[in-house]
Coordinates of C-alpha atoms and ligand atoms in Angstrom, one line a residue:
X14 CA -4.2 6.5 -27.5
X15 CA -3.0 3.9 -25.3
X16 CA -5.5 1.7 -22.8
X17 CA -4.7 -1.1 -21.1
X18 CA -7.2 -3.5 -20.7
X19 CA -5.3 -6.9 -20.9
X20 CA -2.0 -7.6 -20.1
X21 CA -1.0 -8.6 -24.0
X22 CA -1.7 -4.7 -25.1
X23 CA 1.3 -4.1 -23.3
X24 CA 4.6 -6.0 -25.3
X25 CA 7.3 -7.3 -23.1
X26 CA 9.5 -4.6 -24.1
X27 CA 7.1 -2.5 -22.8
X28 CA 6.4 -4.6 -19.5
X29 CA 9.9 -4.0 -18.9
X30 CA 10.3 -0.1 -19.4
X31 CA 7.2 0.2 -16.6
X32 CA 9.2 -2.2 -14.3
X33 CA 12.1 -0.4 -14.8
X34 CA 10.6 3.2 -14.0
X35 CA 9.0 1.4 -11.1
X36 CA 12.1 0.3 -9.8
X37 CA 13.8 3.9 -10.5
X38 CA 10.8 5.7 -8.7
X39 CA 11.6 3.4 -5.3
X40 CA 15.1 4.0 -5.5
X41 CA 14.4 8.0 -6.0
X42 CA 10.8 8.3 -5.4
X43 CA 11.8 12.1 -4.3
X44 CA 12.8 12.7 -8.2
X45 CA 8.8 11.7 -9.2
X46 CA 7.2 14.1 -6.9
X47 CA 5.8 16.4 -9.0
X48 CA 5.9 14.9 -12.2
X49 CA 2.2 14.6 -12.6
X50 CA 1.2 18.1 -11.2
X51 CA -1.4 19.1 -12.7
X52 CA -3.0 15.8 -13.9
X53 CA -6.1 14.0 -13.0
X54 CA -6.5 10.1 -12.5
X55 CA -10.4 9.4 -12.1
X56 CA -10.9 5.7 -10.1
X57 CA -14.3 4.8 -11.7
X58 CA -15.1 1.7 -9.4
X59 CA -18.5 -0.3 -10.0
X60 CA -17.1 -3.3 -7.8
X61 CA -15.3 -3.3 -4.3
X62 CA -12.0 -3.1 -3.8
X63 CA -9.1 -1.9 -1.1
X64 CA -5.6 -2.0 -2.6
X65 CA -6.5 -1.6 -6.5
X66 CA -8.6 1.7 -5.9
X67 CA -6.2 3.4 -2.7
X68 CA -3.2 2.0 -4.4
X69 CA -4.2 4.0 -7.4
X70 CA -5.3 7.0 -5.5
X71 CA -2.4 6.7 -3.7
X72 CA 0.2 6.4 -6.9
X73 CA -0.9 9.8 -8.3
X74 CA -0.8 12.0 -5.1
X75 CA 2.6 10.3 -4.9
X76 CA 3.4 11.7 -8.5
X77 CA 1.8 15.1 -7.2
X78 CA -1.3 15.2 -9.5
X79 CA -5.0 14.6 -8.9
X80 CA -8.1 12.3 -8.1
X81 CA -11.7 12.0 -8.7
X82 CA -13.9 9.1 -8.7
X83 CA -16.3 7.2 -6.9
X84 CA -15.6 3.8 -4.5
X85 CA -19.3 2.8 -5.3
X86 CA -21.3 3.4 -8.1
X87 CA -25.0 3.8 -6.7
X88 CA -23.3 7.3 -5.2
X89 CA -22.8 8.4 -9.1
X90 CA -25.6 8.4 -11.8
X91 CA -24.9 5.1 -12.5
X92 CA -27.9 4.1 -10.2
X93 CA -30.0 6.3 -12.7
X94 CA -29.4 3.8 -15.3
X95 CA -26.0 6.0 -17.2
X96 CA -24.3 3.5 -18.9
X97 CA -20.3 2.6 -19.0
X98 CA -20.0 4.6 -22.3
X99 CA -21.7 7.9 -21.4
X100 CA -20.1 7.6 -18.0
X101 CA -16.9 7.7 -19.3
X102 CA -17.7 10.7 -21.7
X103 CA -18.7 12.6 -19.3
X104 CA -15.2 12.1 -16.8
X105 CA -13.1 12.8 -20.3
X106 CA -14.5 16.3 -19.3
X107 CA -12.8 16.0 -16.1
X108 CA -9.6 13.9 -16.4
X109 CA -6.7 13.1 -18.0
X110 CA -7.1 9.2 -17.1
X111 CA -9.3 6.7 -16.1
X112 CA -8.8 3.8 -13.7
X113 CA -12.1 1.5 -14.0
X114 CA -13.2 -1.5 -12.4
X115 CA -16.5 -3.0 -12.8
X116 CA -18.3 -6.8 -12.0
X117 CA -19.7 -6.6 -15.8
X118 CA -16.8 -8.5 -17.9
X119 CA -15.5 -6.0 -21.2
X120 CA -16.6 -3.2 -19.5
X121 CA -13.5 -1.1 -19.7
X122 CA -13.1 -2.4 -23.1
X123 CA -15.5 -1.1 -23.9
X124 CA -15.2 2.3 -22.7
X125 CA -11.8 2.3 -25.1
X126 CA -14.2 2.5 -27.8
X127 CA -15.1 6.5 -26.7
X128 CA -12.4 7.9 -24.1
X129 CA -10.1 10.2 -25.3
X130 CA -7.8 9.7 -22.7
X131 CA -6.4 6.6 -21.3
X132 CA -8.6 3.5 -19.8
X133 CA -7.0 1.2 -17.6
X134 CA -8.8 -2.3 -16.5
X135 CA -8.6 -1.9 -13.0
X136 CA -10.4 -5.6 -12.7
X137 CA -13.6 -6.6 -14.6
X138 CA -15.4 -9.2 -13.4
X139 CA -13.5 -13.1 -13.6
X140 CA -12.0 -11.9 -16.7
X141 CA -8.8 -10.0 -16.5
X142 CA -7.0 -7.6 -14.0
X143 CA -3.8 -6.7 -15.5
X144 CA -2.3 -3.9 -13.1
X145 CA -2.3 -6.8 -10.6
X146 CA -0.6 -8.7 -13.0
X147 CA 2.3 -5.8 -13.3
X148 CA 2.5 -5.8 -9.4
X149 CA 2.6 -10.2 -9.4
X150 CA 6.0 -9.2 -12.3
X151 CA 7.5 -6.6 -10.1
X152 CA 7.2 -8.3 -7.3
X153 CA 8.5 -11.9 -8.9
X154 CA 11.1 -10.1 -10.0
X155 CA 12.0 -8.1 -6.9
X156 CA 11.8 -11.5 -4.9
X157 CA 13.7 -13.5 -7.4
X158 CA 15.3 -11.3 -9.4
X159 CA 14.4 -13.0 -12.7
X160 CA 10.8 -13.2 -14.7
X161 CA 12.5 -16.4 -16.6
X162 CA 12.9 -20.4 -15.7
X163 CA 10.3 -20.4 -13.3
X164 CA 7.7 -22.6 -11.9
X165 CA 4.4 -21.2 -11.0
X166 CA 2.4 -22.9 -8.4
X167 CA -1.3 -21.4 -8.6
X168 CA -3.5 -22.7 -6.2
X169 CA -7.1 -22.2 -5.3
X170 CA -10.1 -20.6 -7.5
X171 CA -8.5 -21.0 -11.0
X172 CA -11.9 -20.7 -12.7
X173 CA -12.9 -17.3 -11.4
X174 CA -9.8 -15.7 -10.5
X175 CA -9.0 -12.7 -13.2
X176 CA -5.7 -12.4 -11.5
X177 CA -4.7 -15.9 -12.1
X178 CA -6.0 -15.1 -15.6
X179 CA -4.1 -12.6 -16.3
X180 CA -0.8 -14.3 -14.6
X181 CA -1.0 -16.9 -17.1
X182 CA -1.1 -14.6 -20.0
X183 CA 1.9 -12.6 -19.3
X184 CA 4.4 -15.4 -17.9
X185 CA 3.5 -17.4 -20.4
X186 CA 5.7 -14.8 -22.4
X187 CA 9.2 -15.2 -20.7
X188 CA 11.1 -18.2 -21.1
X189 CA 10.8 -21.7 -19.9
X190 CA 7.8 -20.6 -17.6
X191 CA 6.0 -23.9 -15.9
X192 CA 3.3 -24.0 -14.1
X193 CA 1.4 -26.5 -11.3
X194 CA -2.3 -26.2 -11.3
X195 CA -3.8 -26.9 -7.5
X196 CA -7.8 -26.3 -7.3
X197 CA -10.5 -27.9 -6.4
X198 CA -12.5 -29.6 -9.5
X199 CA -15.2 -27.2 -9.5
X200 CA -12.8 -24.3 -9.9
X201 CA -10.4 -25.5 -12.3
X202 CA -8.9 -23.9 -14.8
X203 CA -10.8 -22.9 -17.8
X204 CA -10.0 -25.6 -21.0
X205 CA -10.2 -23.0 -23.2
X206 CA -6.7 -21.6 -21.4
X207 CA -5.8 -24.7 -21.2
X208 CA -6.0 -25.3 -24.9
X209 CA -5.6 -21.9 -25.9
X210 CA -2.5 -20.6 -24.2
X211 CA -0.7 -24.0 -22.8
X212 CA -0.9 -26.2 -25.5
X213 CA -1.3 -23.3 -28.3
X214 CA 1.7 -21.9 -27.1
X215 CA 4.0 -25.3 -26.0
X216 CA 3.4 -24.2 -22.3
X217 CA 4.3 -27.3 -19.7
X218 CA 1.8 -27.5 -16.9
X219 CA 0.6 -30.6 -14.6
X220 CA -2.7 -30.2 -12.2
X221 CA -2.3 -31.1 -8.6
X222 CA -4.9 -32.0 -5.6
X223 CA -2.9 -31.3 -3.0
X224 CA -0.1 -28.4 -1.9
X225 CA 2.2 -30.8 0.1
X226 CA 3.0 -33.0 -2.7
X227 CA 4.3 -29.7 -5.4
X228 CA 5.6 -27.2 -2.8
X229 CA 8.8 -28.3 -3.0
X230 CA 8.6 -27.8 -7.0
X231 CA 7.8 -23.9 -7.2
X232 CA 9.8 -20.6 -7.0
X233 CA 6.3 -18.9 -6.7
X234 CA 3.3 -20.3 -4.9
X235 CA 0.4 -18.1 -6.0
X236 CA -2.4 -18.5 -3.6
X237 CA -6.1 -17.0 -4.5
X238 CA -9.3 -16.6 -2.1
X239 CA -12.3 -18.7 -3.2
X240 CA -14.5 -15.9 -4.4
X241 CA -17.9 -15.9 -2.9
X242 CA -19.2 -13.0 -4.9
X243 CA -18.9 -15.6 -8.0
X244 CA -21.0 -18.3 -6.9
X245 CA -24.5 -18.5 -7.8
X246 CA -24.8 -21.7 -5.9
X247 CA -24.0 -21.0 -2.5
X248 CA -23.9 -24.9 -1.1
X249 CA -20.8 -25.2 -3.8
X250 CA -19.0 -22.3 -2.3
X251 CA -19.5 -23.5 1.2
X252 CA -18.2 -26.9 -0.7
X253 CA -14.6 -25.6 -1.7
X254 CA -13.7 -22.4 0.2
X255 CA -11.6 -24.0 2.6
X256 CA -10.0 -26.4 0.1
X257 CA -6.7 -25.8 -0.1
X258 CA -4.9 -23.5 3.0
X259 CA -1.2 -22.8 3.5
X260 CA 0.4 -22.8 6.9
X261 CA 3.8 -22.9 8.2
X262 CA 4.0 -26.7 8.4
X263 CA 3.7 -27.1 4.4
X264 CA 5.6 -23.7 4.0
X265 CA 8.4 -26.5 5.6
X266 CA 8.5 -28.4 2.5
X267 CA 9.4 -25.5 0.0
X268 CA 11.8 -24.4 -1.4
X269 CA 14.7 -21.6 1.2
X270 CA 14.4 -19.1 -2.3
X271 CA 10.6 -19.2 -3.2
X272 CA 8.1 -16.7 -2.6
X273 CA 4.4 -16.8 -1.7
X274 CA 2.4 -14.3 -3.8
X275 CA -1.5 -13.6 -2.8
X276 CA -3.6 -10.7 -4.6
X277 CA -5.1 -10.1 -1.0
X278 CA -7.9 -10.2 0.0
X279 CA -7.4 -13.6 2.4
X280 CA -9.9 -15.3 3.9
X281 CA -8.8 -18.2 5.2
X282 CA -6.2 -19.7 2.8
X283 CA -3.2 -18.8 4.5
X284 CA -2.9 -19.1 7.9
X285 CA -1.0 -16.3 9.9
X286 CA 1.7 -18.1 10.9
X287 CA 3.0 -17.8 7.3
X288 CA 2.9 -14.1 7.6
X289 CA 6.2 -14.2 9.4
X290 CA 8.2 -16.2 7.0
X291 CA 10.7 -14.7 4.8
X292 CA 9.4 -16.0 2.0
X293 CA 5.3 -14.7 2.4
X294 CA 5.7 -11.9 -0.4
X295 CA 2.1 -10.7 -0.1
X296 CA 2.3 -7.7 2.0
X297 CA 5.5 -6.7 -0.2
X298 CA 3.8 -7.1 -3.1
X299 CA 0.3 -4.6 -2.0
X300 CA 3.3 -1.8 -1.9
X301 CA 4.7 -3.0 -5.1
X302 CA 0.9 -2.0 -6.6
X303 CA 1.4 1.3 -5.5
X304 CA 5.1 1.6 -7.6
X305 CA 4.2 -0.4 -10.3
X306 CA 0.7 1.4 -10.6
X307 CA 2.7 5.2 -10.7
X308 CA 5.1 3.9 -13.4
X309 CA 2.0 2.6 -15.6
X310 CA 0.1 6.0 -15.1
X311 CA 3.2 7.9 -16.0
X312 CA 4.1 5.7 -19.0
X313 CA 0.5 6.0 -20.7
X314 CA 0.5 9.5 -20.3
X315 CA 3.5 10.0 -22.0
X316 CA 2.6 7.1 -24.6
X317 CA -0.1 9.0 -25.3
X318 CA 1.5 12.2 -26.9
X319 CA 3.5 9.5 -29.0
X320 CA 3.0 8.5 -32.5
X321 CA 2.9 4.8 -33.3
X322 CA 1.6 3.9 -29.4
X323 CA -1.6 2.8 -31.0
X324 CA -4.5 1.0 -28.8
X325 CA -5.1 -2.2 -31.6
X326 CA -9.3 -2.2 -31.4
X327 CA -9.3 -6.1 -32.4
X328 CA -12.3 -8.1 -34.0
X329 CA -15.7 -7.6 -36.2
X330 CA -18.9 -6.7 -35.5
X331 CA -21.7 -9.0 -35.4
X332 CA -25.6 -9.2 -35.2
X333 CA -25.1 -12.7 -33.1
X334 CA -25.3 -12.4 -29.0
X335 CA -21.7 -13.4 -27.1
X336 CA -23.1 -16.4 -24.5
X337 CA -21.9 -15.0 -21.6
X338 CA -24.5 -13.3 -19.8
X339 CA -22.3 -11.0 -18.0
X340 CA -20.7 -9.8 -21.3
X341 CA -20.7 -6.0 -21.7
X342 CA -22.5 -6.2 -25.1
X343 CA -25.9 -8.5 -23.1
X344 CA -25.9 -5.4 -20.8
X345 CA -25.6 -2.8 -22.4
X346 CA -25.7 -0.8 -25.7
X347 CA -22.7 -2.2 -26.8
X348 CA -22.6 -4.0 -30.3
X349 CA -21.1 -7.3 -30.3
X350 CA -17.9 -8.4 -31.8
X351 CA -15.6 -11.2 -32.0
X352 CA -12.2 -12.6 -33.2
X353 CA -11.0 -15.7 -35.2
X354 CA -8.2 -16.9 -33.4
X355 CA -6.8 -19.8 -34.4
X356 CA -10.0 -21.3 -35.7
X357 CA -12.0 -20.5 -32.4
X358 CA -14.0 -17.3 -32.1
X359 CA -14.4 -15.4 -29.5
X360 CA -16.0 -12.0 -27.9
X361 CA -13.6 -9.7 -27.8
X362 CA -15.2 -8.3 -24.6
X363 CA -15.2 -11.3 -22.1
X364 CA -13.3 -13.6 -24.4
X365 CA -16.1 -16.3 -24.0
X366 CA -16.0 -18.6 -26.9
X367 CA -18.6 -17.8 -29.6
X368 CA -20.3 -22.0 -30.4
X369 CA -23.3 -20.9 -32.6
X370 CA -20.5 -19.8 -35.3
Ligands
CP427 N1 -5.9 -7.4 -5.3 C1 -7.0 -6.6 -5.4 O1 -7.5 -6.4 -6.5 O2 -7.5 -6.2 -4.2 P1 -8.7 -5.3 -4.1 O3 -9.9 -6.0 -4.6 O4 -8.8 -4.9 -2.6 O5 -8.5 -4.1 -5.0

């Protein structure tokens, strides 16, 4: 069985046999139309979303298969109190894939540990959202034609933003990847990715507290909304939510061959008259989801009649709690277990770094 809950349980090798069918199904997306008949994707979504969940839905009817699901989960049983685990028993009765997103952080994790078919992290909570991270690739490399000697610009919630997370994690993989950190102090990046994947890995980054000055420095300016839905102080998001906007006078200063990436949804941080530049990507990149999101559902169903395609189930289970309160295994009956990596321990769910150890 193969899940994919993190953008490292895919290799590059196999990051770039998904790009390459993506690209092959919008050069002959006539050749893909029935390839799935038959199949059923169910979109399992605790937590709002537009593009991830219709992008999805829209992927396999493209691939002429199948979808179930729910777009809120006080419709299903959910609101009865059925927990992420038996929920996703009960849809292995019904499909032959699961899409899930869900506010709760290592919830799709840990569904892994019963599904018999393939889970895929369609975005849980500020951890991770790695089928937005293999639209950002496709559409990096569809822009600029290269996922190596580039300079990443990310700007705006750094400390919340799963996608920026899960950016970081896979470019950090190709070569000679930089990036320029531009947020607000209260949303900075986390240290422990700081520590963990920059300096662990050799990883040159500089923060910034402005666009204007590091514009002219990036090949992709990755712009993020200042999630409201994360704050549990309201004052501090009314604080920084309009920290940092792009409009066409800064877009002046970049570079002619950038492009402007955005996971969508805006709120404020790019003003429309960017939308008409050559170079604002965003838009390109919600149909890129819808590619890169058919190749990914074809691949892990035909990874999963291989041999060898093994989901690794990482870490040891422990009687101590994870710190995070919105940890999977605080909410529900999920036992706790973390990883030694590199001397720091973690929860394999959320990731959050285990002190009392
Ligand atoms: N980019 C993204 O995840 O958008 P939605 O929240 O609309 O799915």
């Amino acid at each position: 069985m193969k899940h994919l809950i993190d953008p490292t349980d895919l290799s590059v090798q196999e990051i770039s046999e998904i790009i390459a069918v993506a690209e092959d199904i919008i050069a002959n997306r006539e050749q893909y139309s029935d390839v799935c008949r038959g199949k059923k994707l169910a979109t399992l979504f605790y937590e709002p979303s537009t593009r991830t969940r219709l992008s999805f839905t829209a992927a396999m009817m493209e691939l002429g298969g199948n979808v179930l699901g729910f777009a809120d989960a006080k419709s299903s049983s959910v609101s009865k109190g059925e927990t992420v685990q038996d929920t996703v028993r009960v849809i292995n009765c019904f499909a032959d894939i699961i899409a899930m997103r869900h506010k709760v952080e290592g919830a799709p994790l840990a569904a892994t540990e019963v599904s018999s078919t393939p889970i895929i992290n369609a975005g849980d909570g500020s951890h991770s959202h790695p089928t937005q991270t293999m639209t950002d690739l496709l559409t990096i490399k569809r822009e600029l034609g290269t996922l190596n000697n580039l300079t990443i610009g990310l700007v705006g919630d750094l400390k919340y933003g799963r996608t920026v997370h899960s950016l970081i994690k896979a470019m950090t993989r190709y070569e000679n990847t930089k990036f320029v950190l531009i947020s607000p102090p209260e949303l900075a990046l986390p240290d422990y990715i700081k520590r963990d994947v920059f300096d662990r890995l050799g990883v040159e980054y500089r923060e910034s507290n402005d666009i204007e000055s590091v514009i002219g420095d990036v090949d992709i300016l990755y712009m993020t909304r200042v999630q409201q839905e994360r704050f549990t102080d309201l004052d501090e998001y009314e604080r920084v939510k309009d920290c940092f906007v792009l409009d066409a006078a800064k877009m002046r200063l970049a570079k002619e061959r950038m492009a402007v990436l955005h996971p969508l949804p805006r709120v404020n941080e790019i003003a429309i008259d960017v939308d008409t530049d050559p170079r604002a990507a965003y838009f390109r990149q919600v149909e890129n989801g819808k590619f890169v999101r058919m190749a990914l559902i074809l691949k892990l169903l035909q990874w999963q009649k291989e041999d060898g395609k093994e989901f690794q189930q990482h870490g040891e289970a422990m009687s101590c709690k994870c710190p995070n309160p919105l940890c999977i295994s605080n909410l529900e009956p999920v036992r706790p277990r973390f990883e030694n990596v590199d001397g720091v321990v973690r929860c394999v769910y959320c990731e959050s770094q285990a002190d009392f150890l």
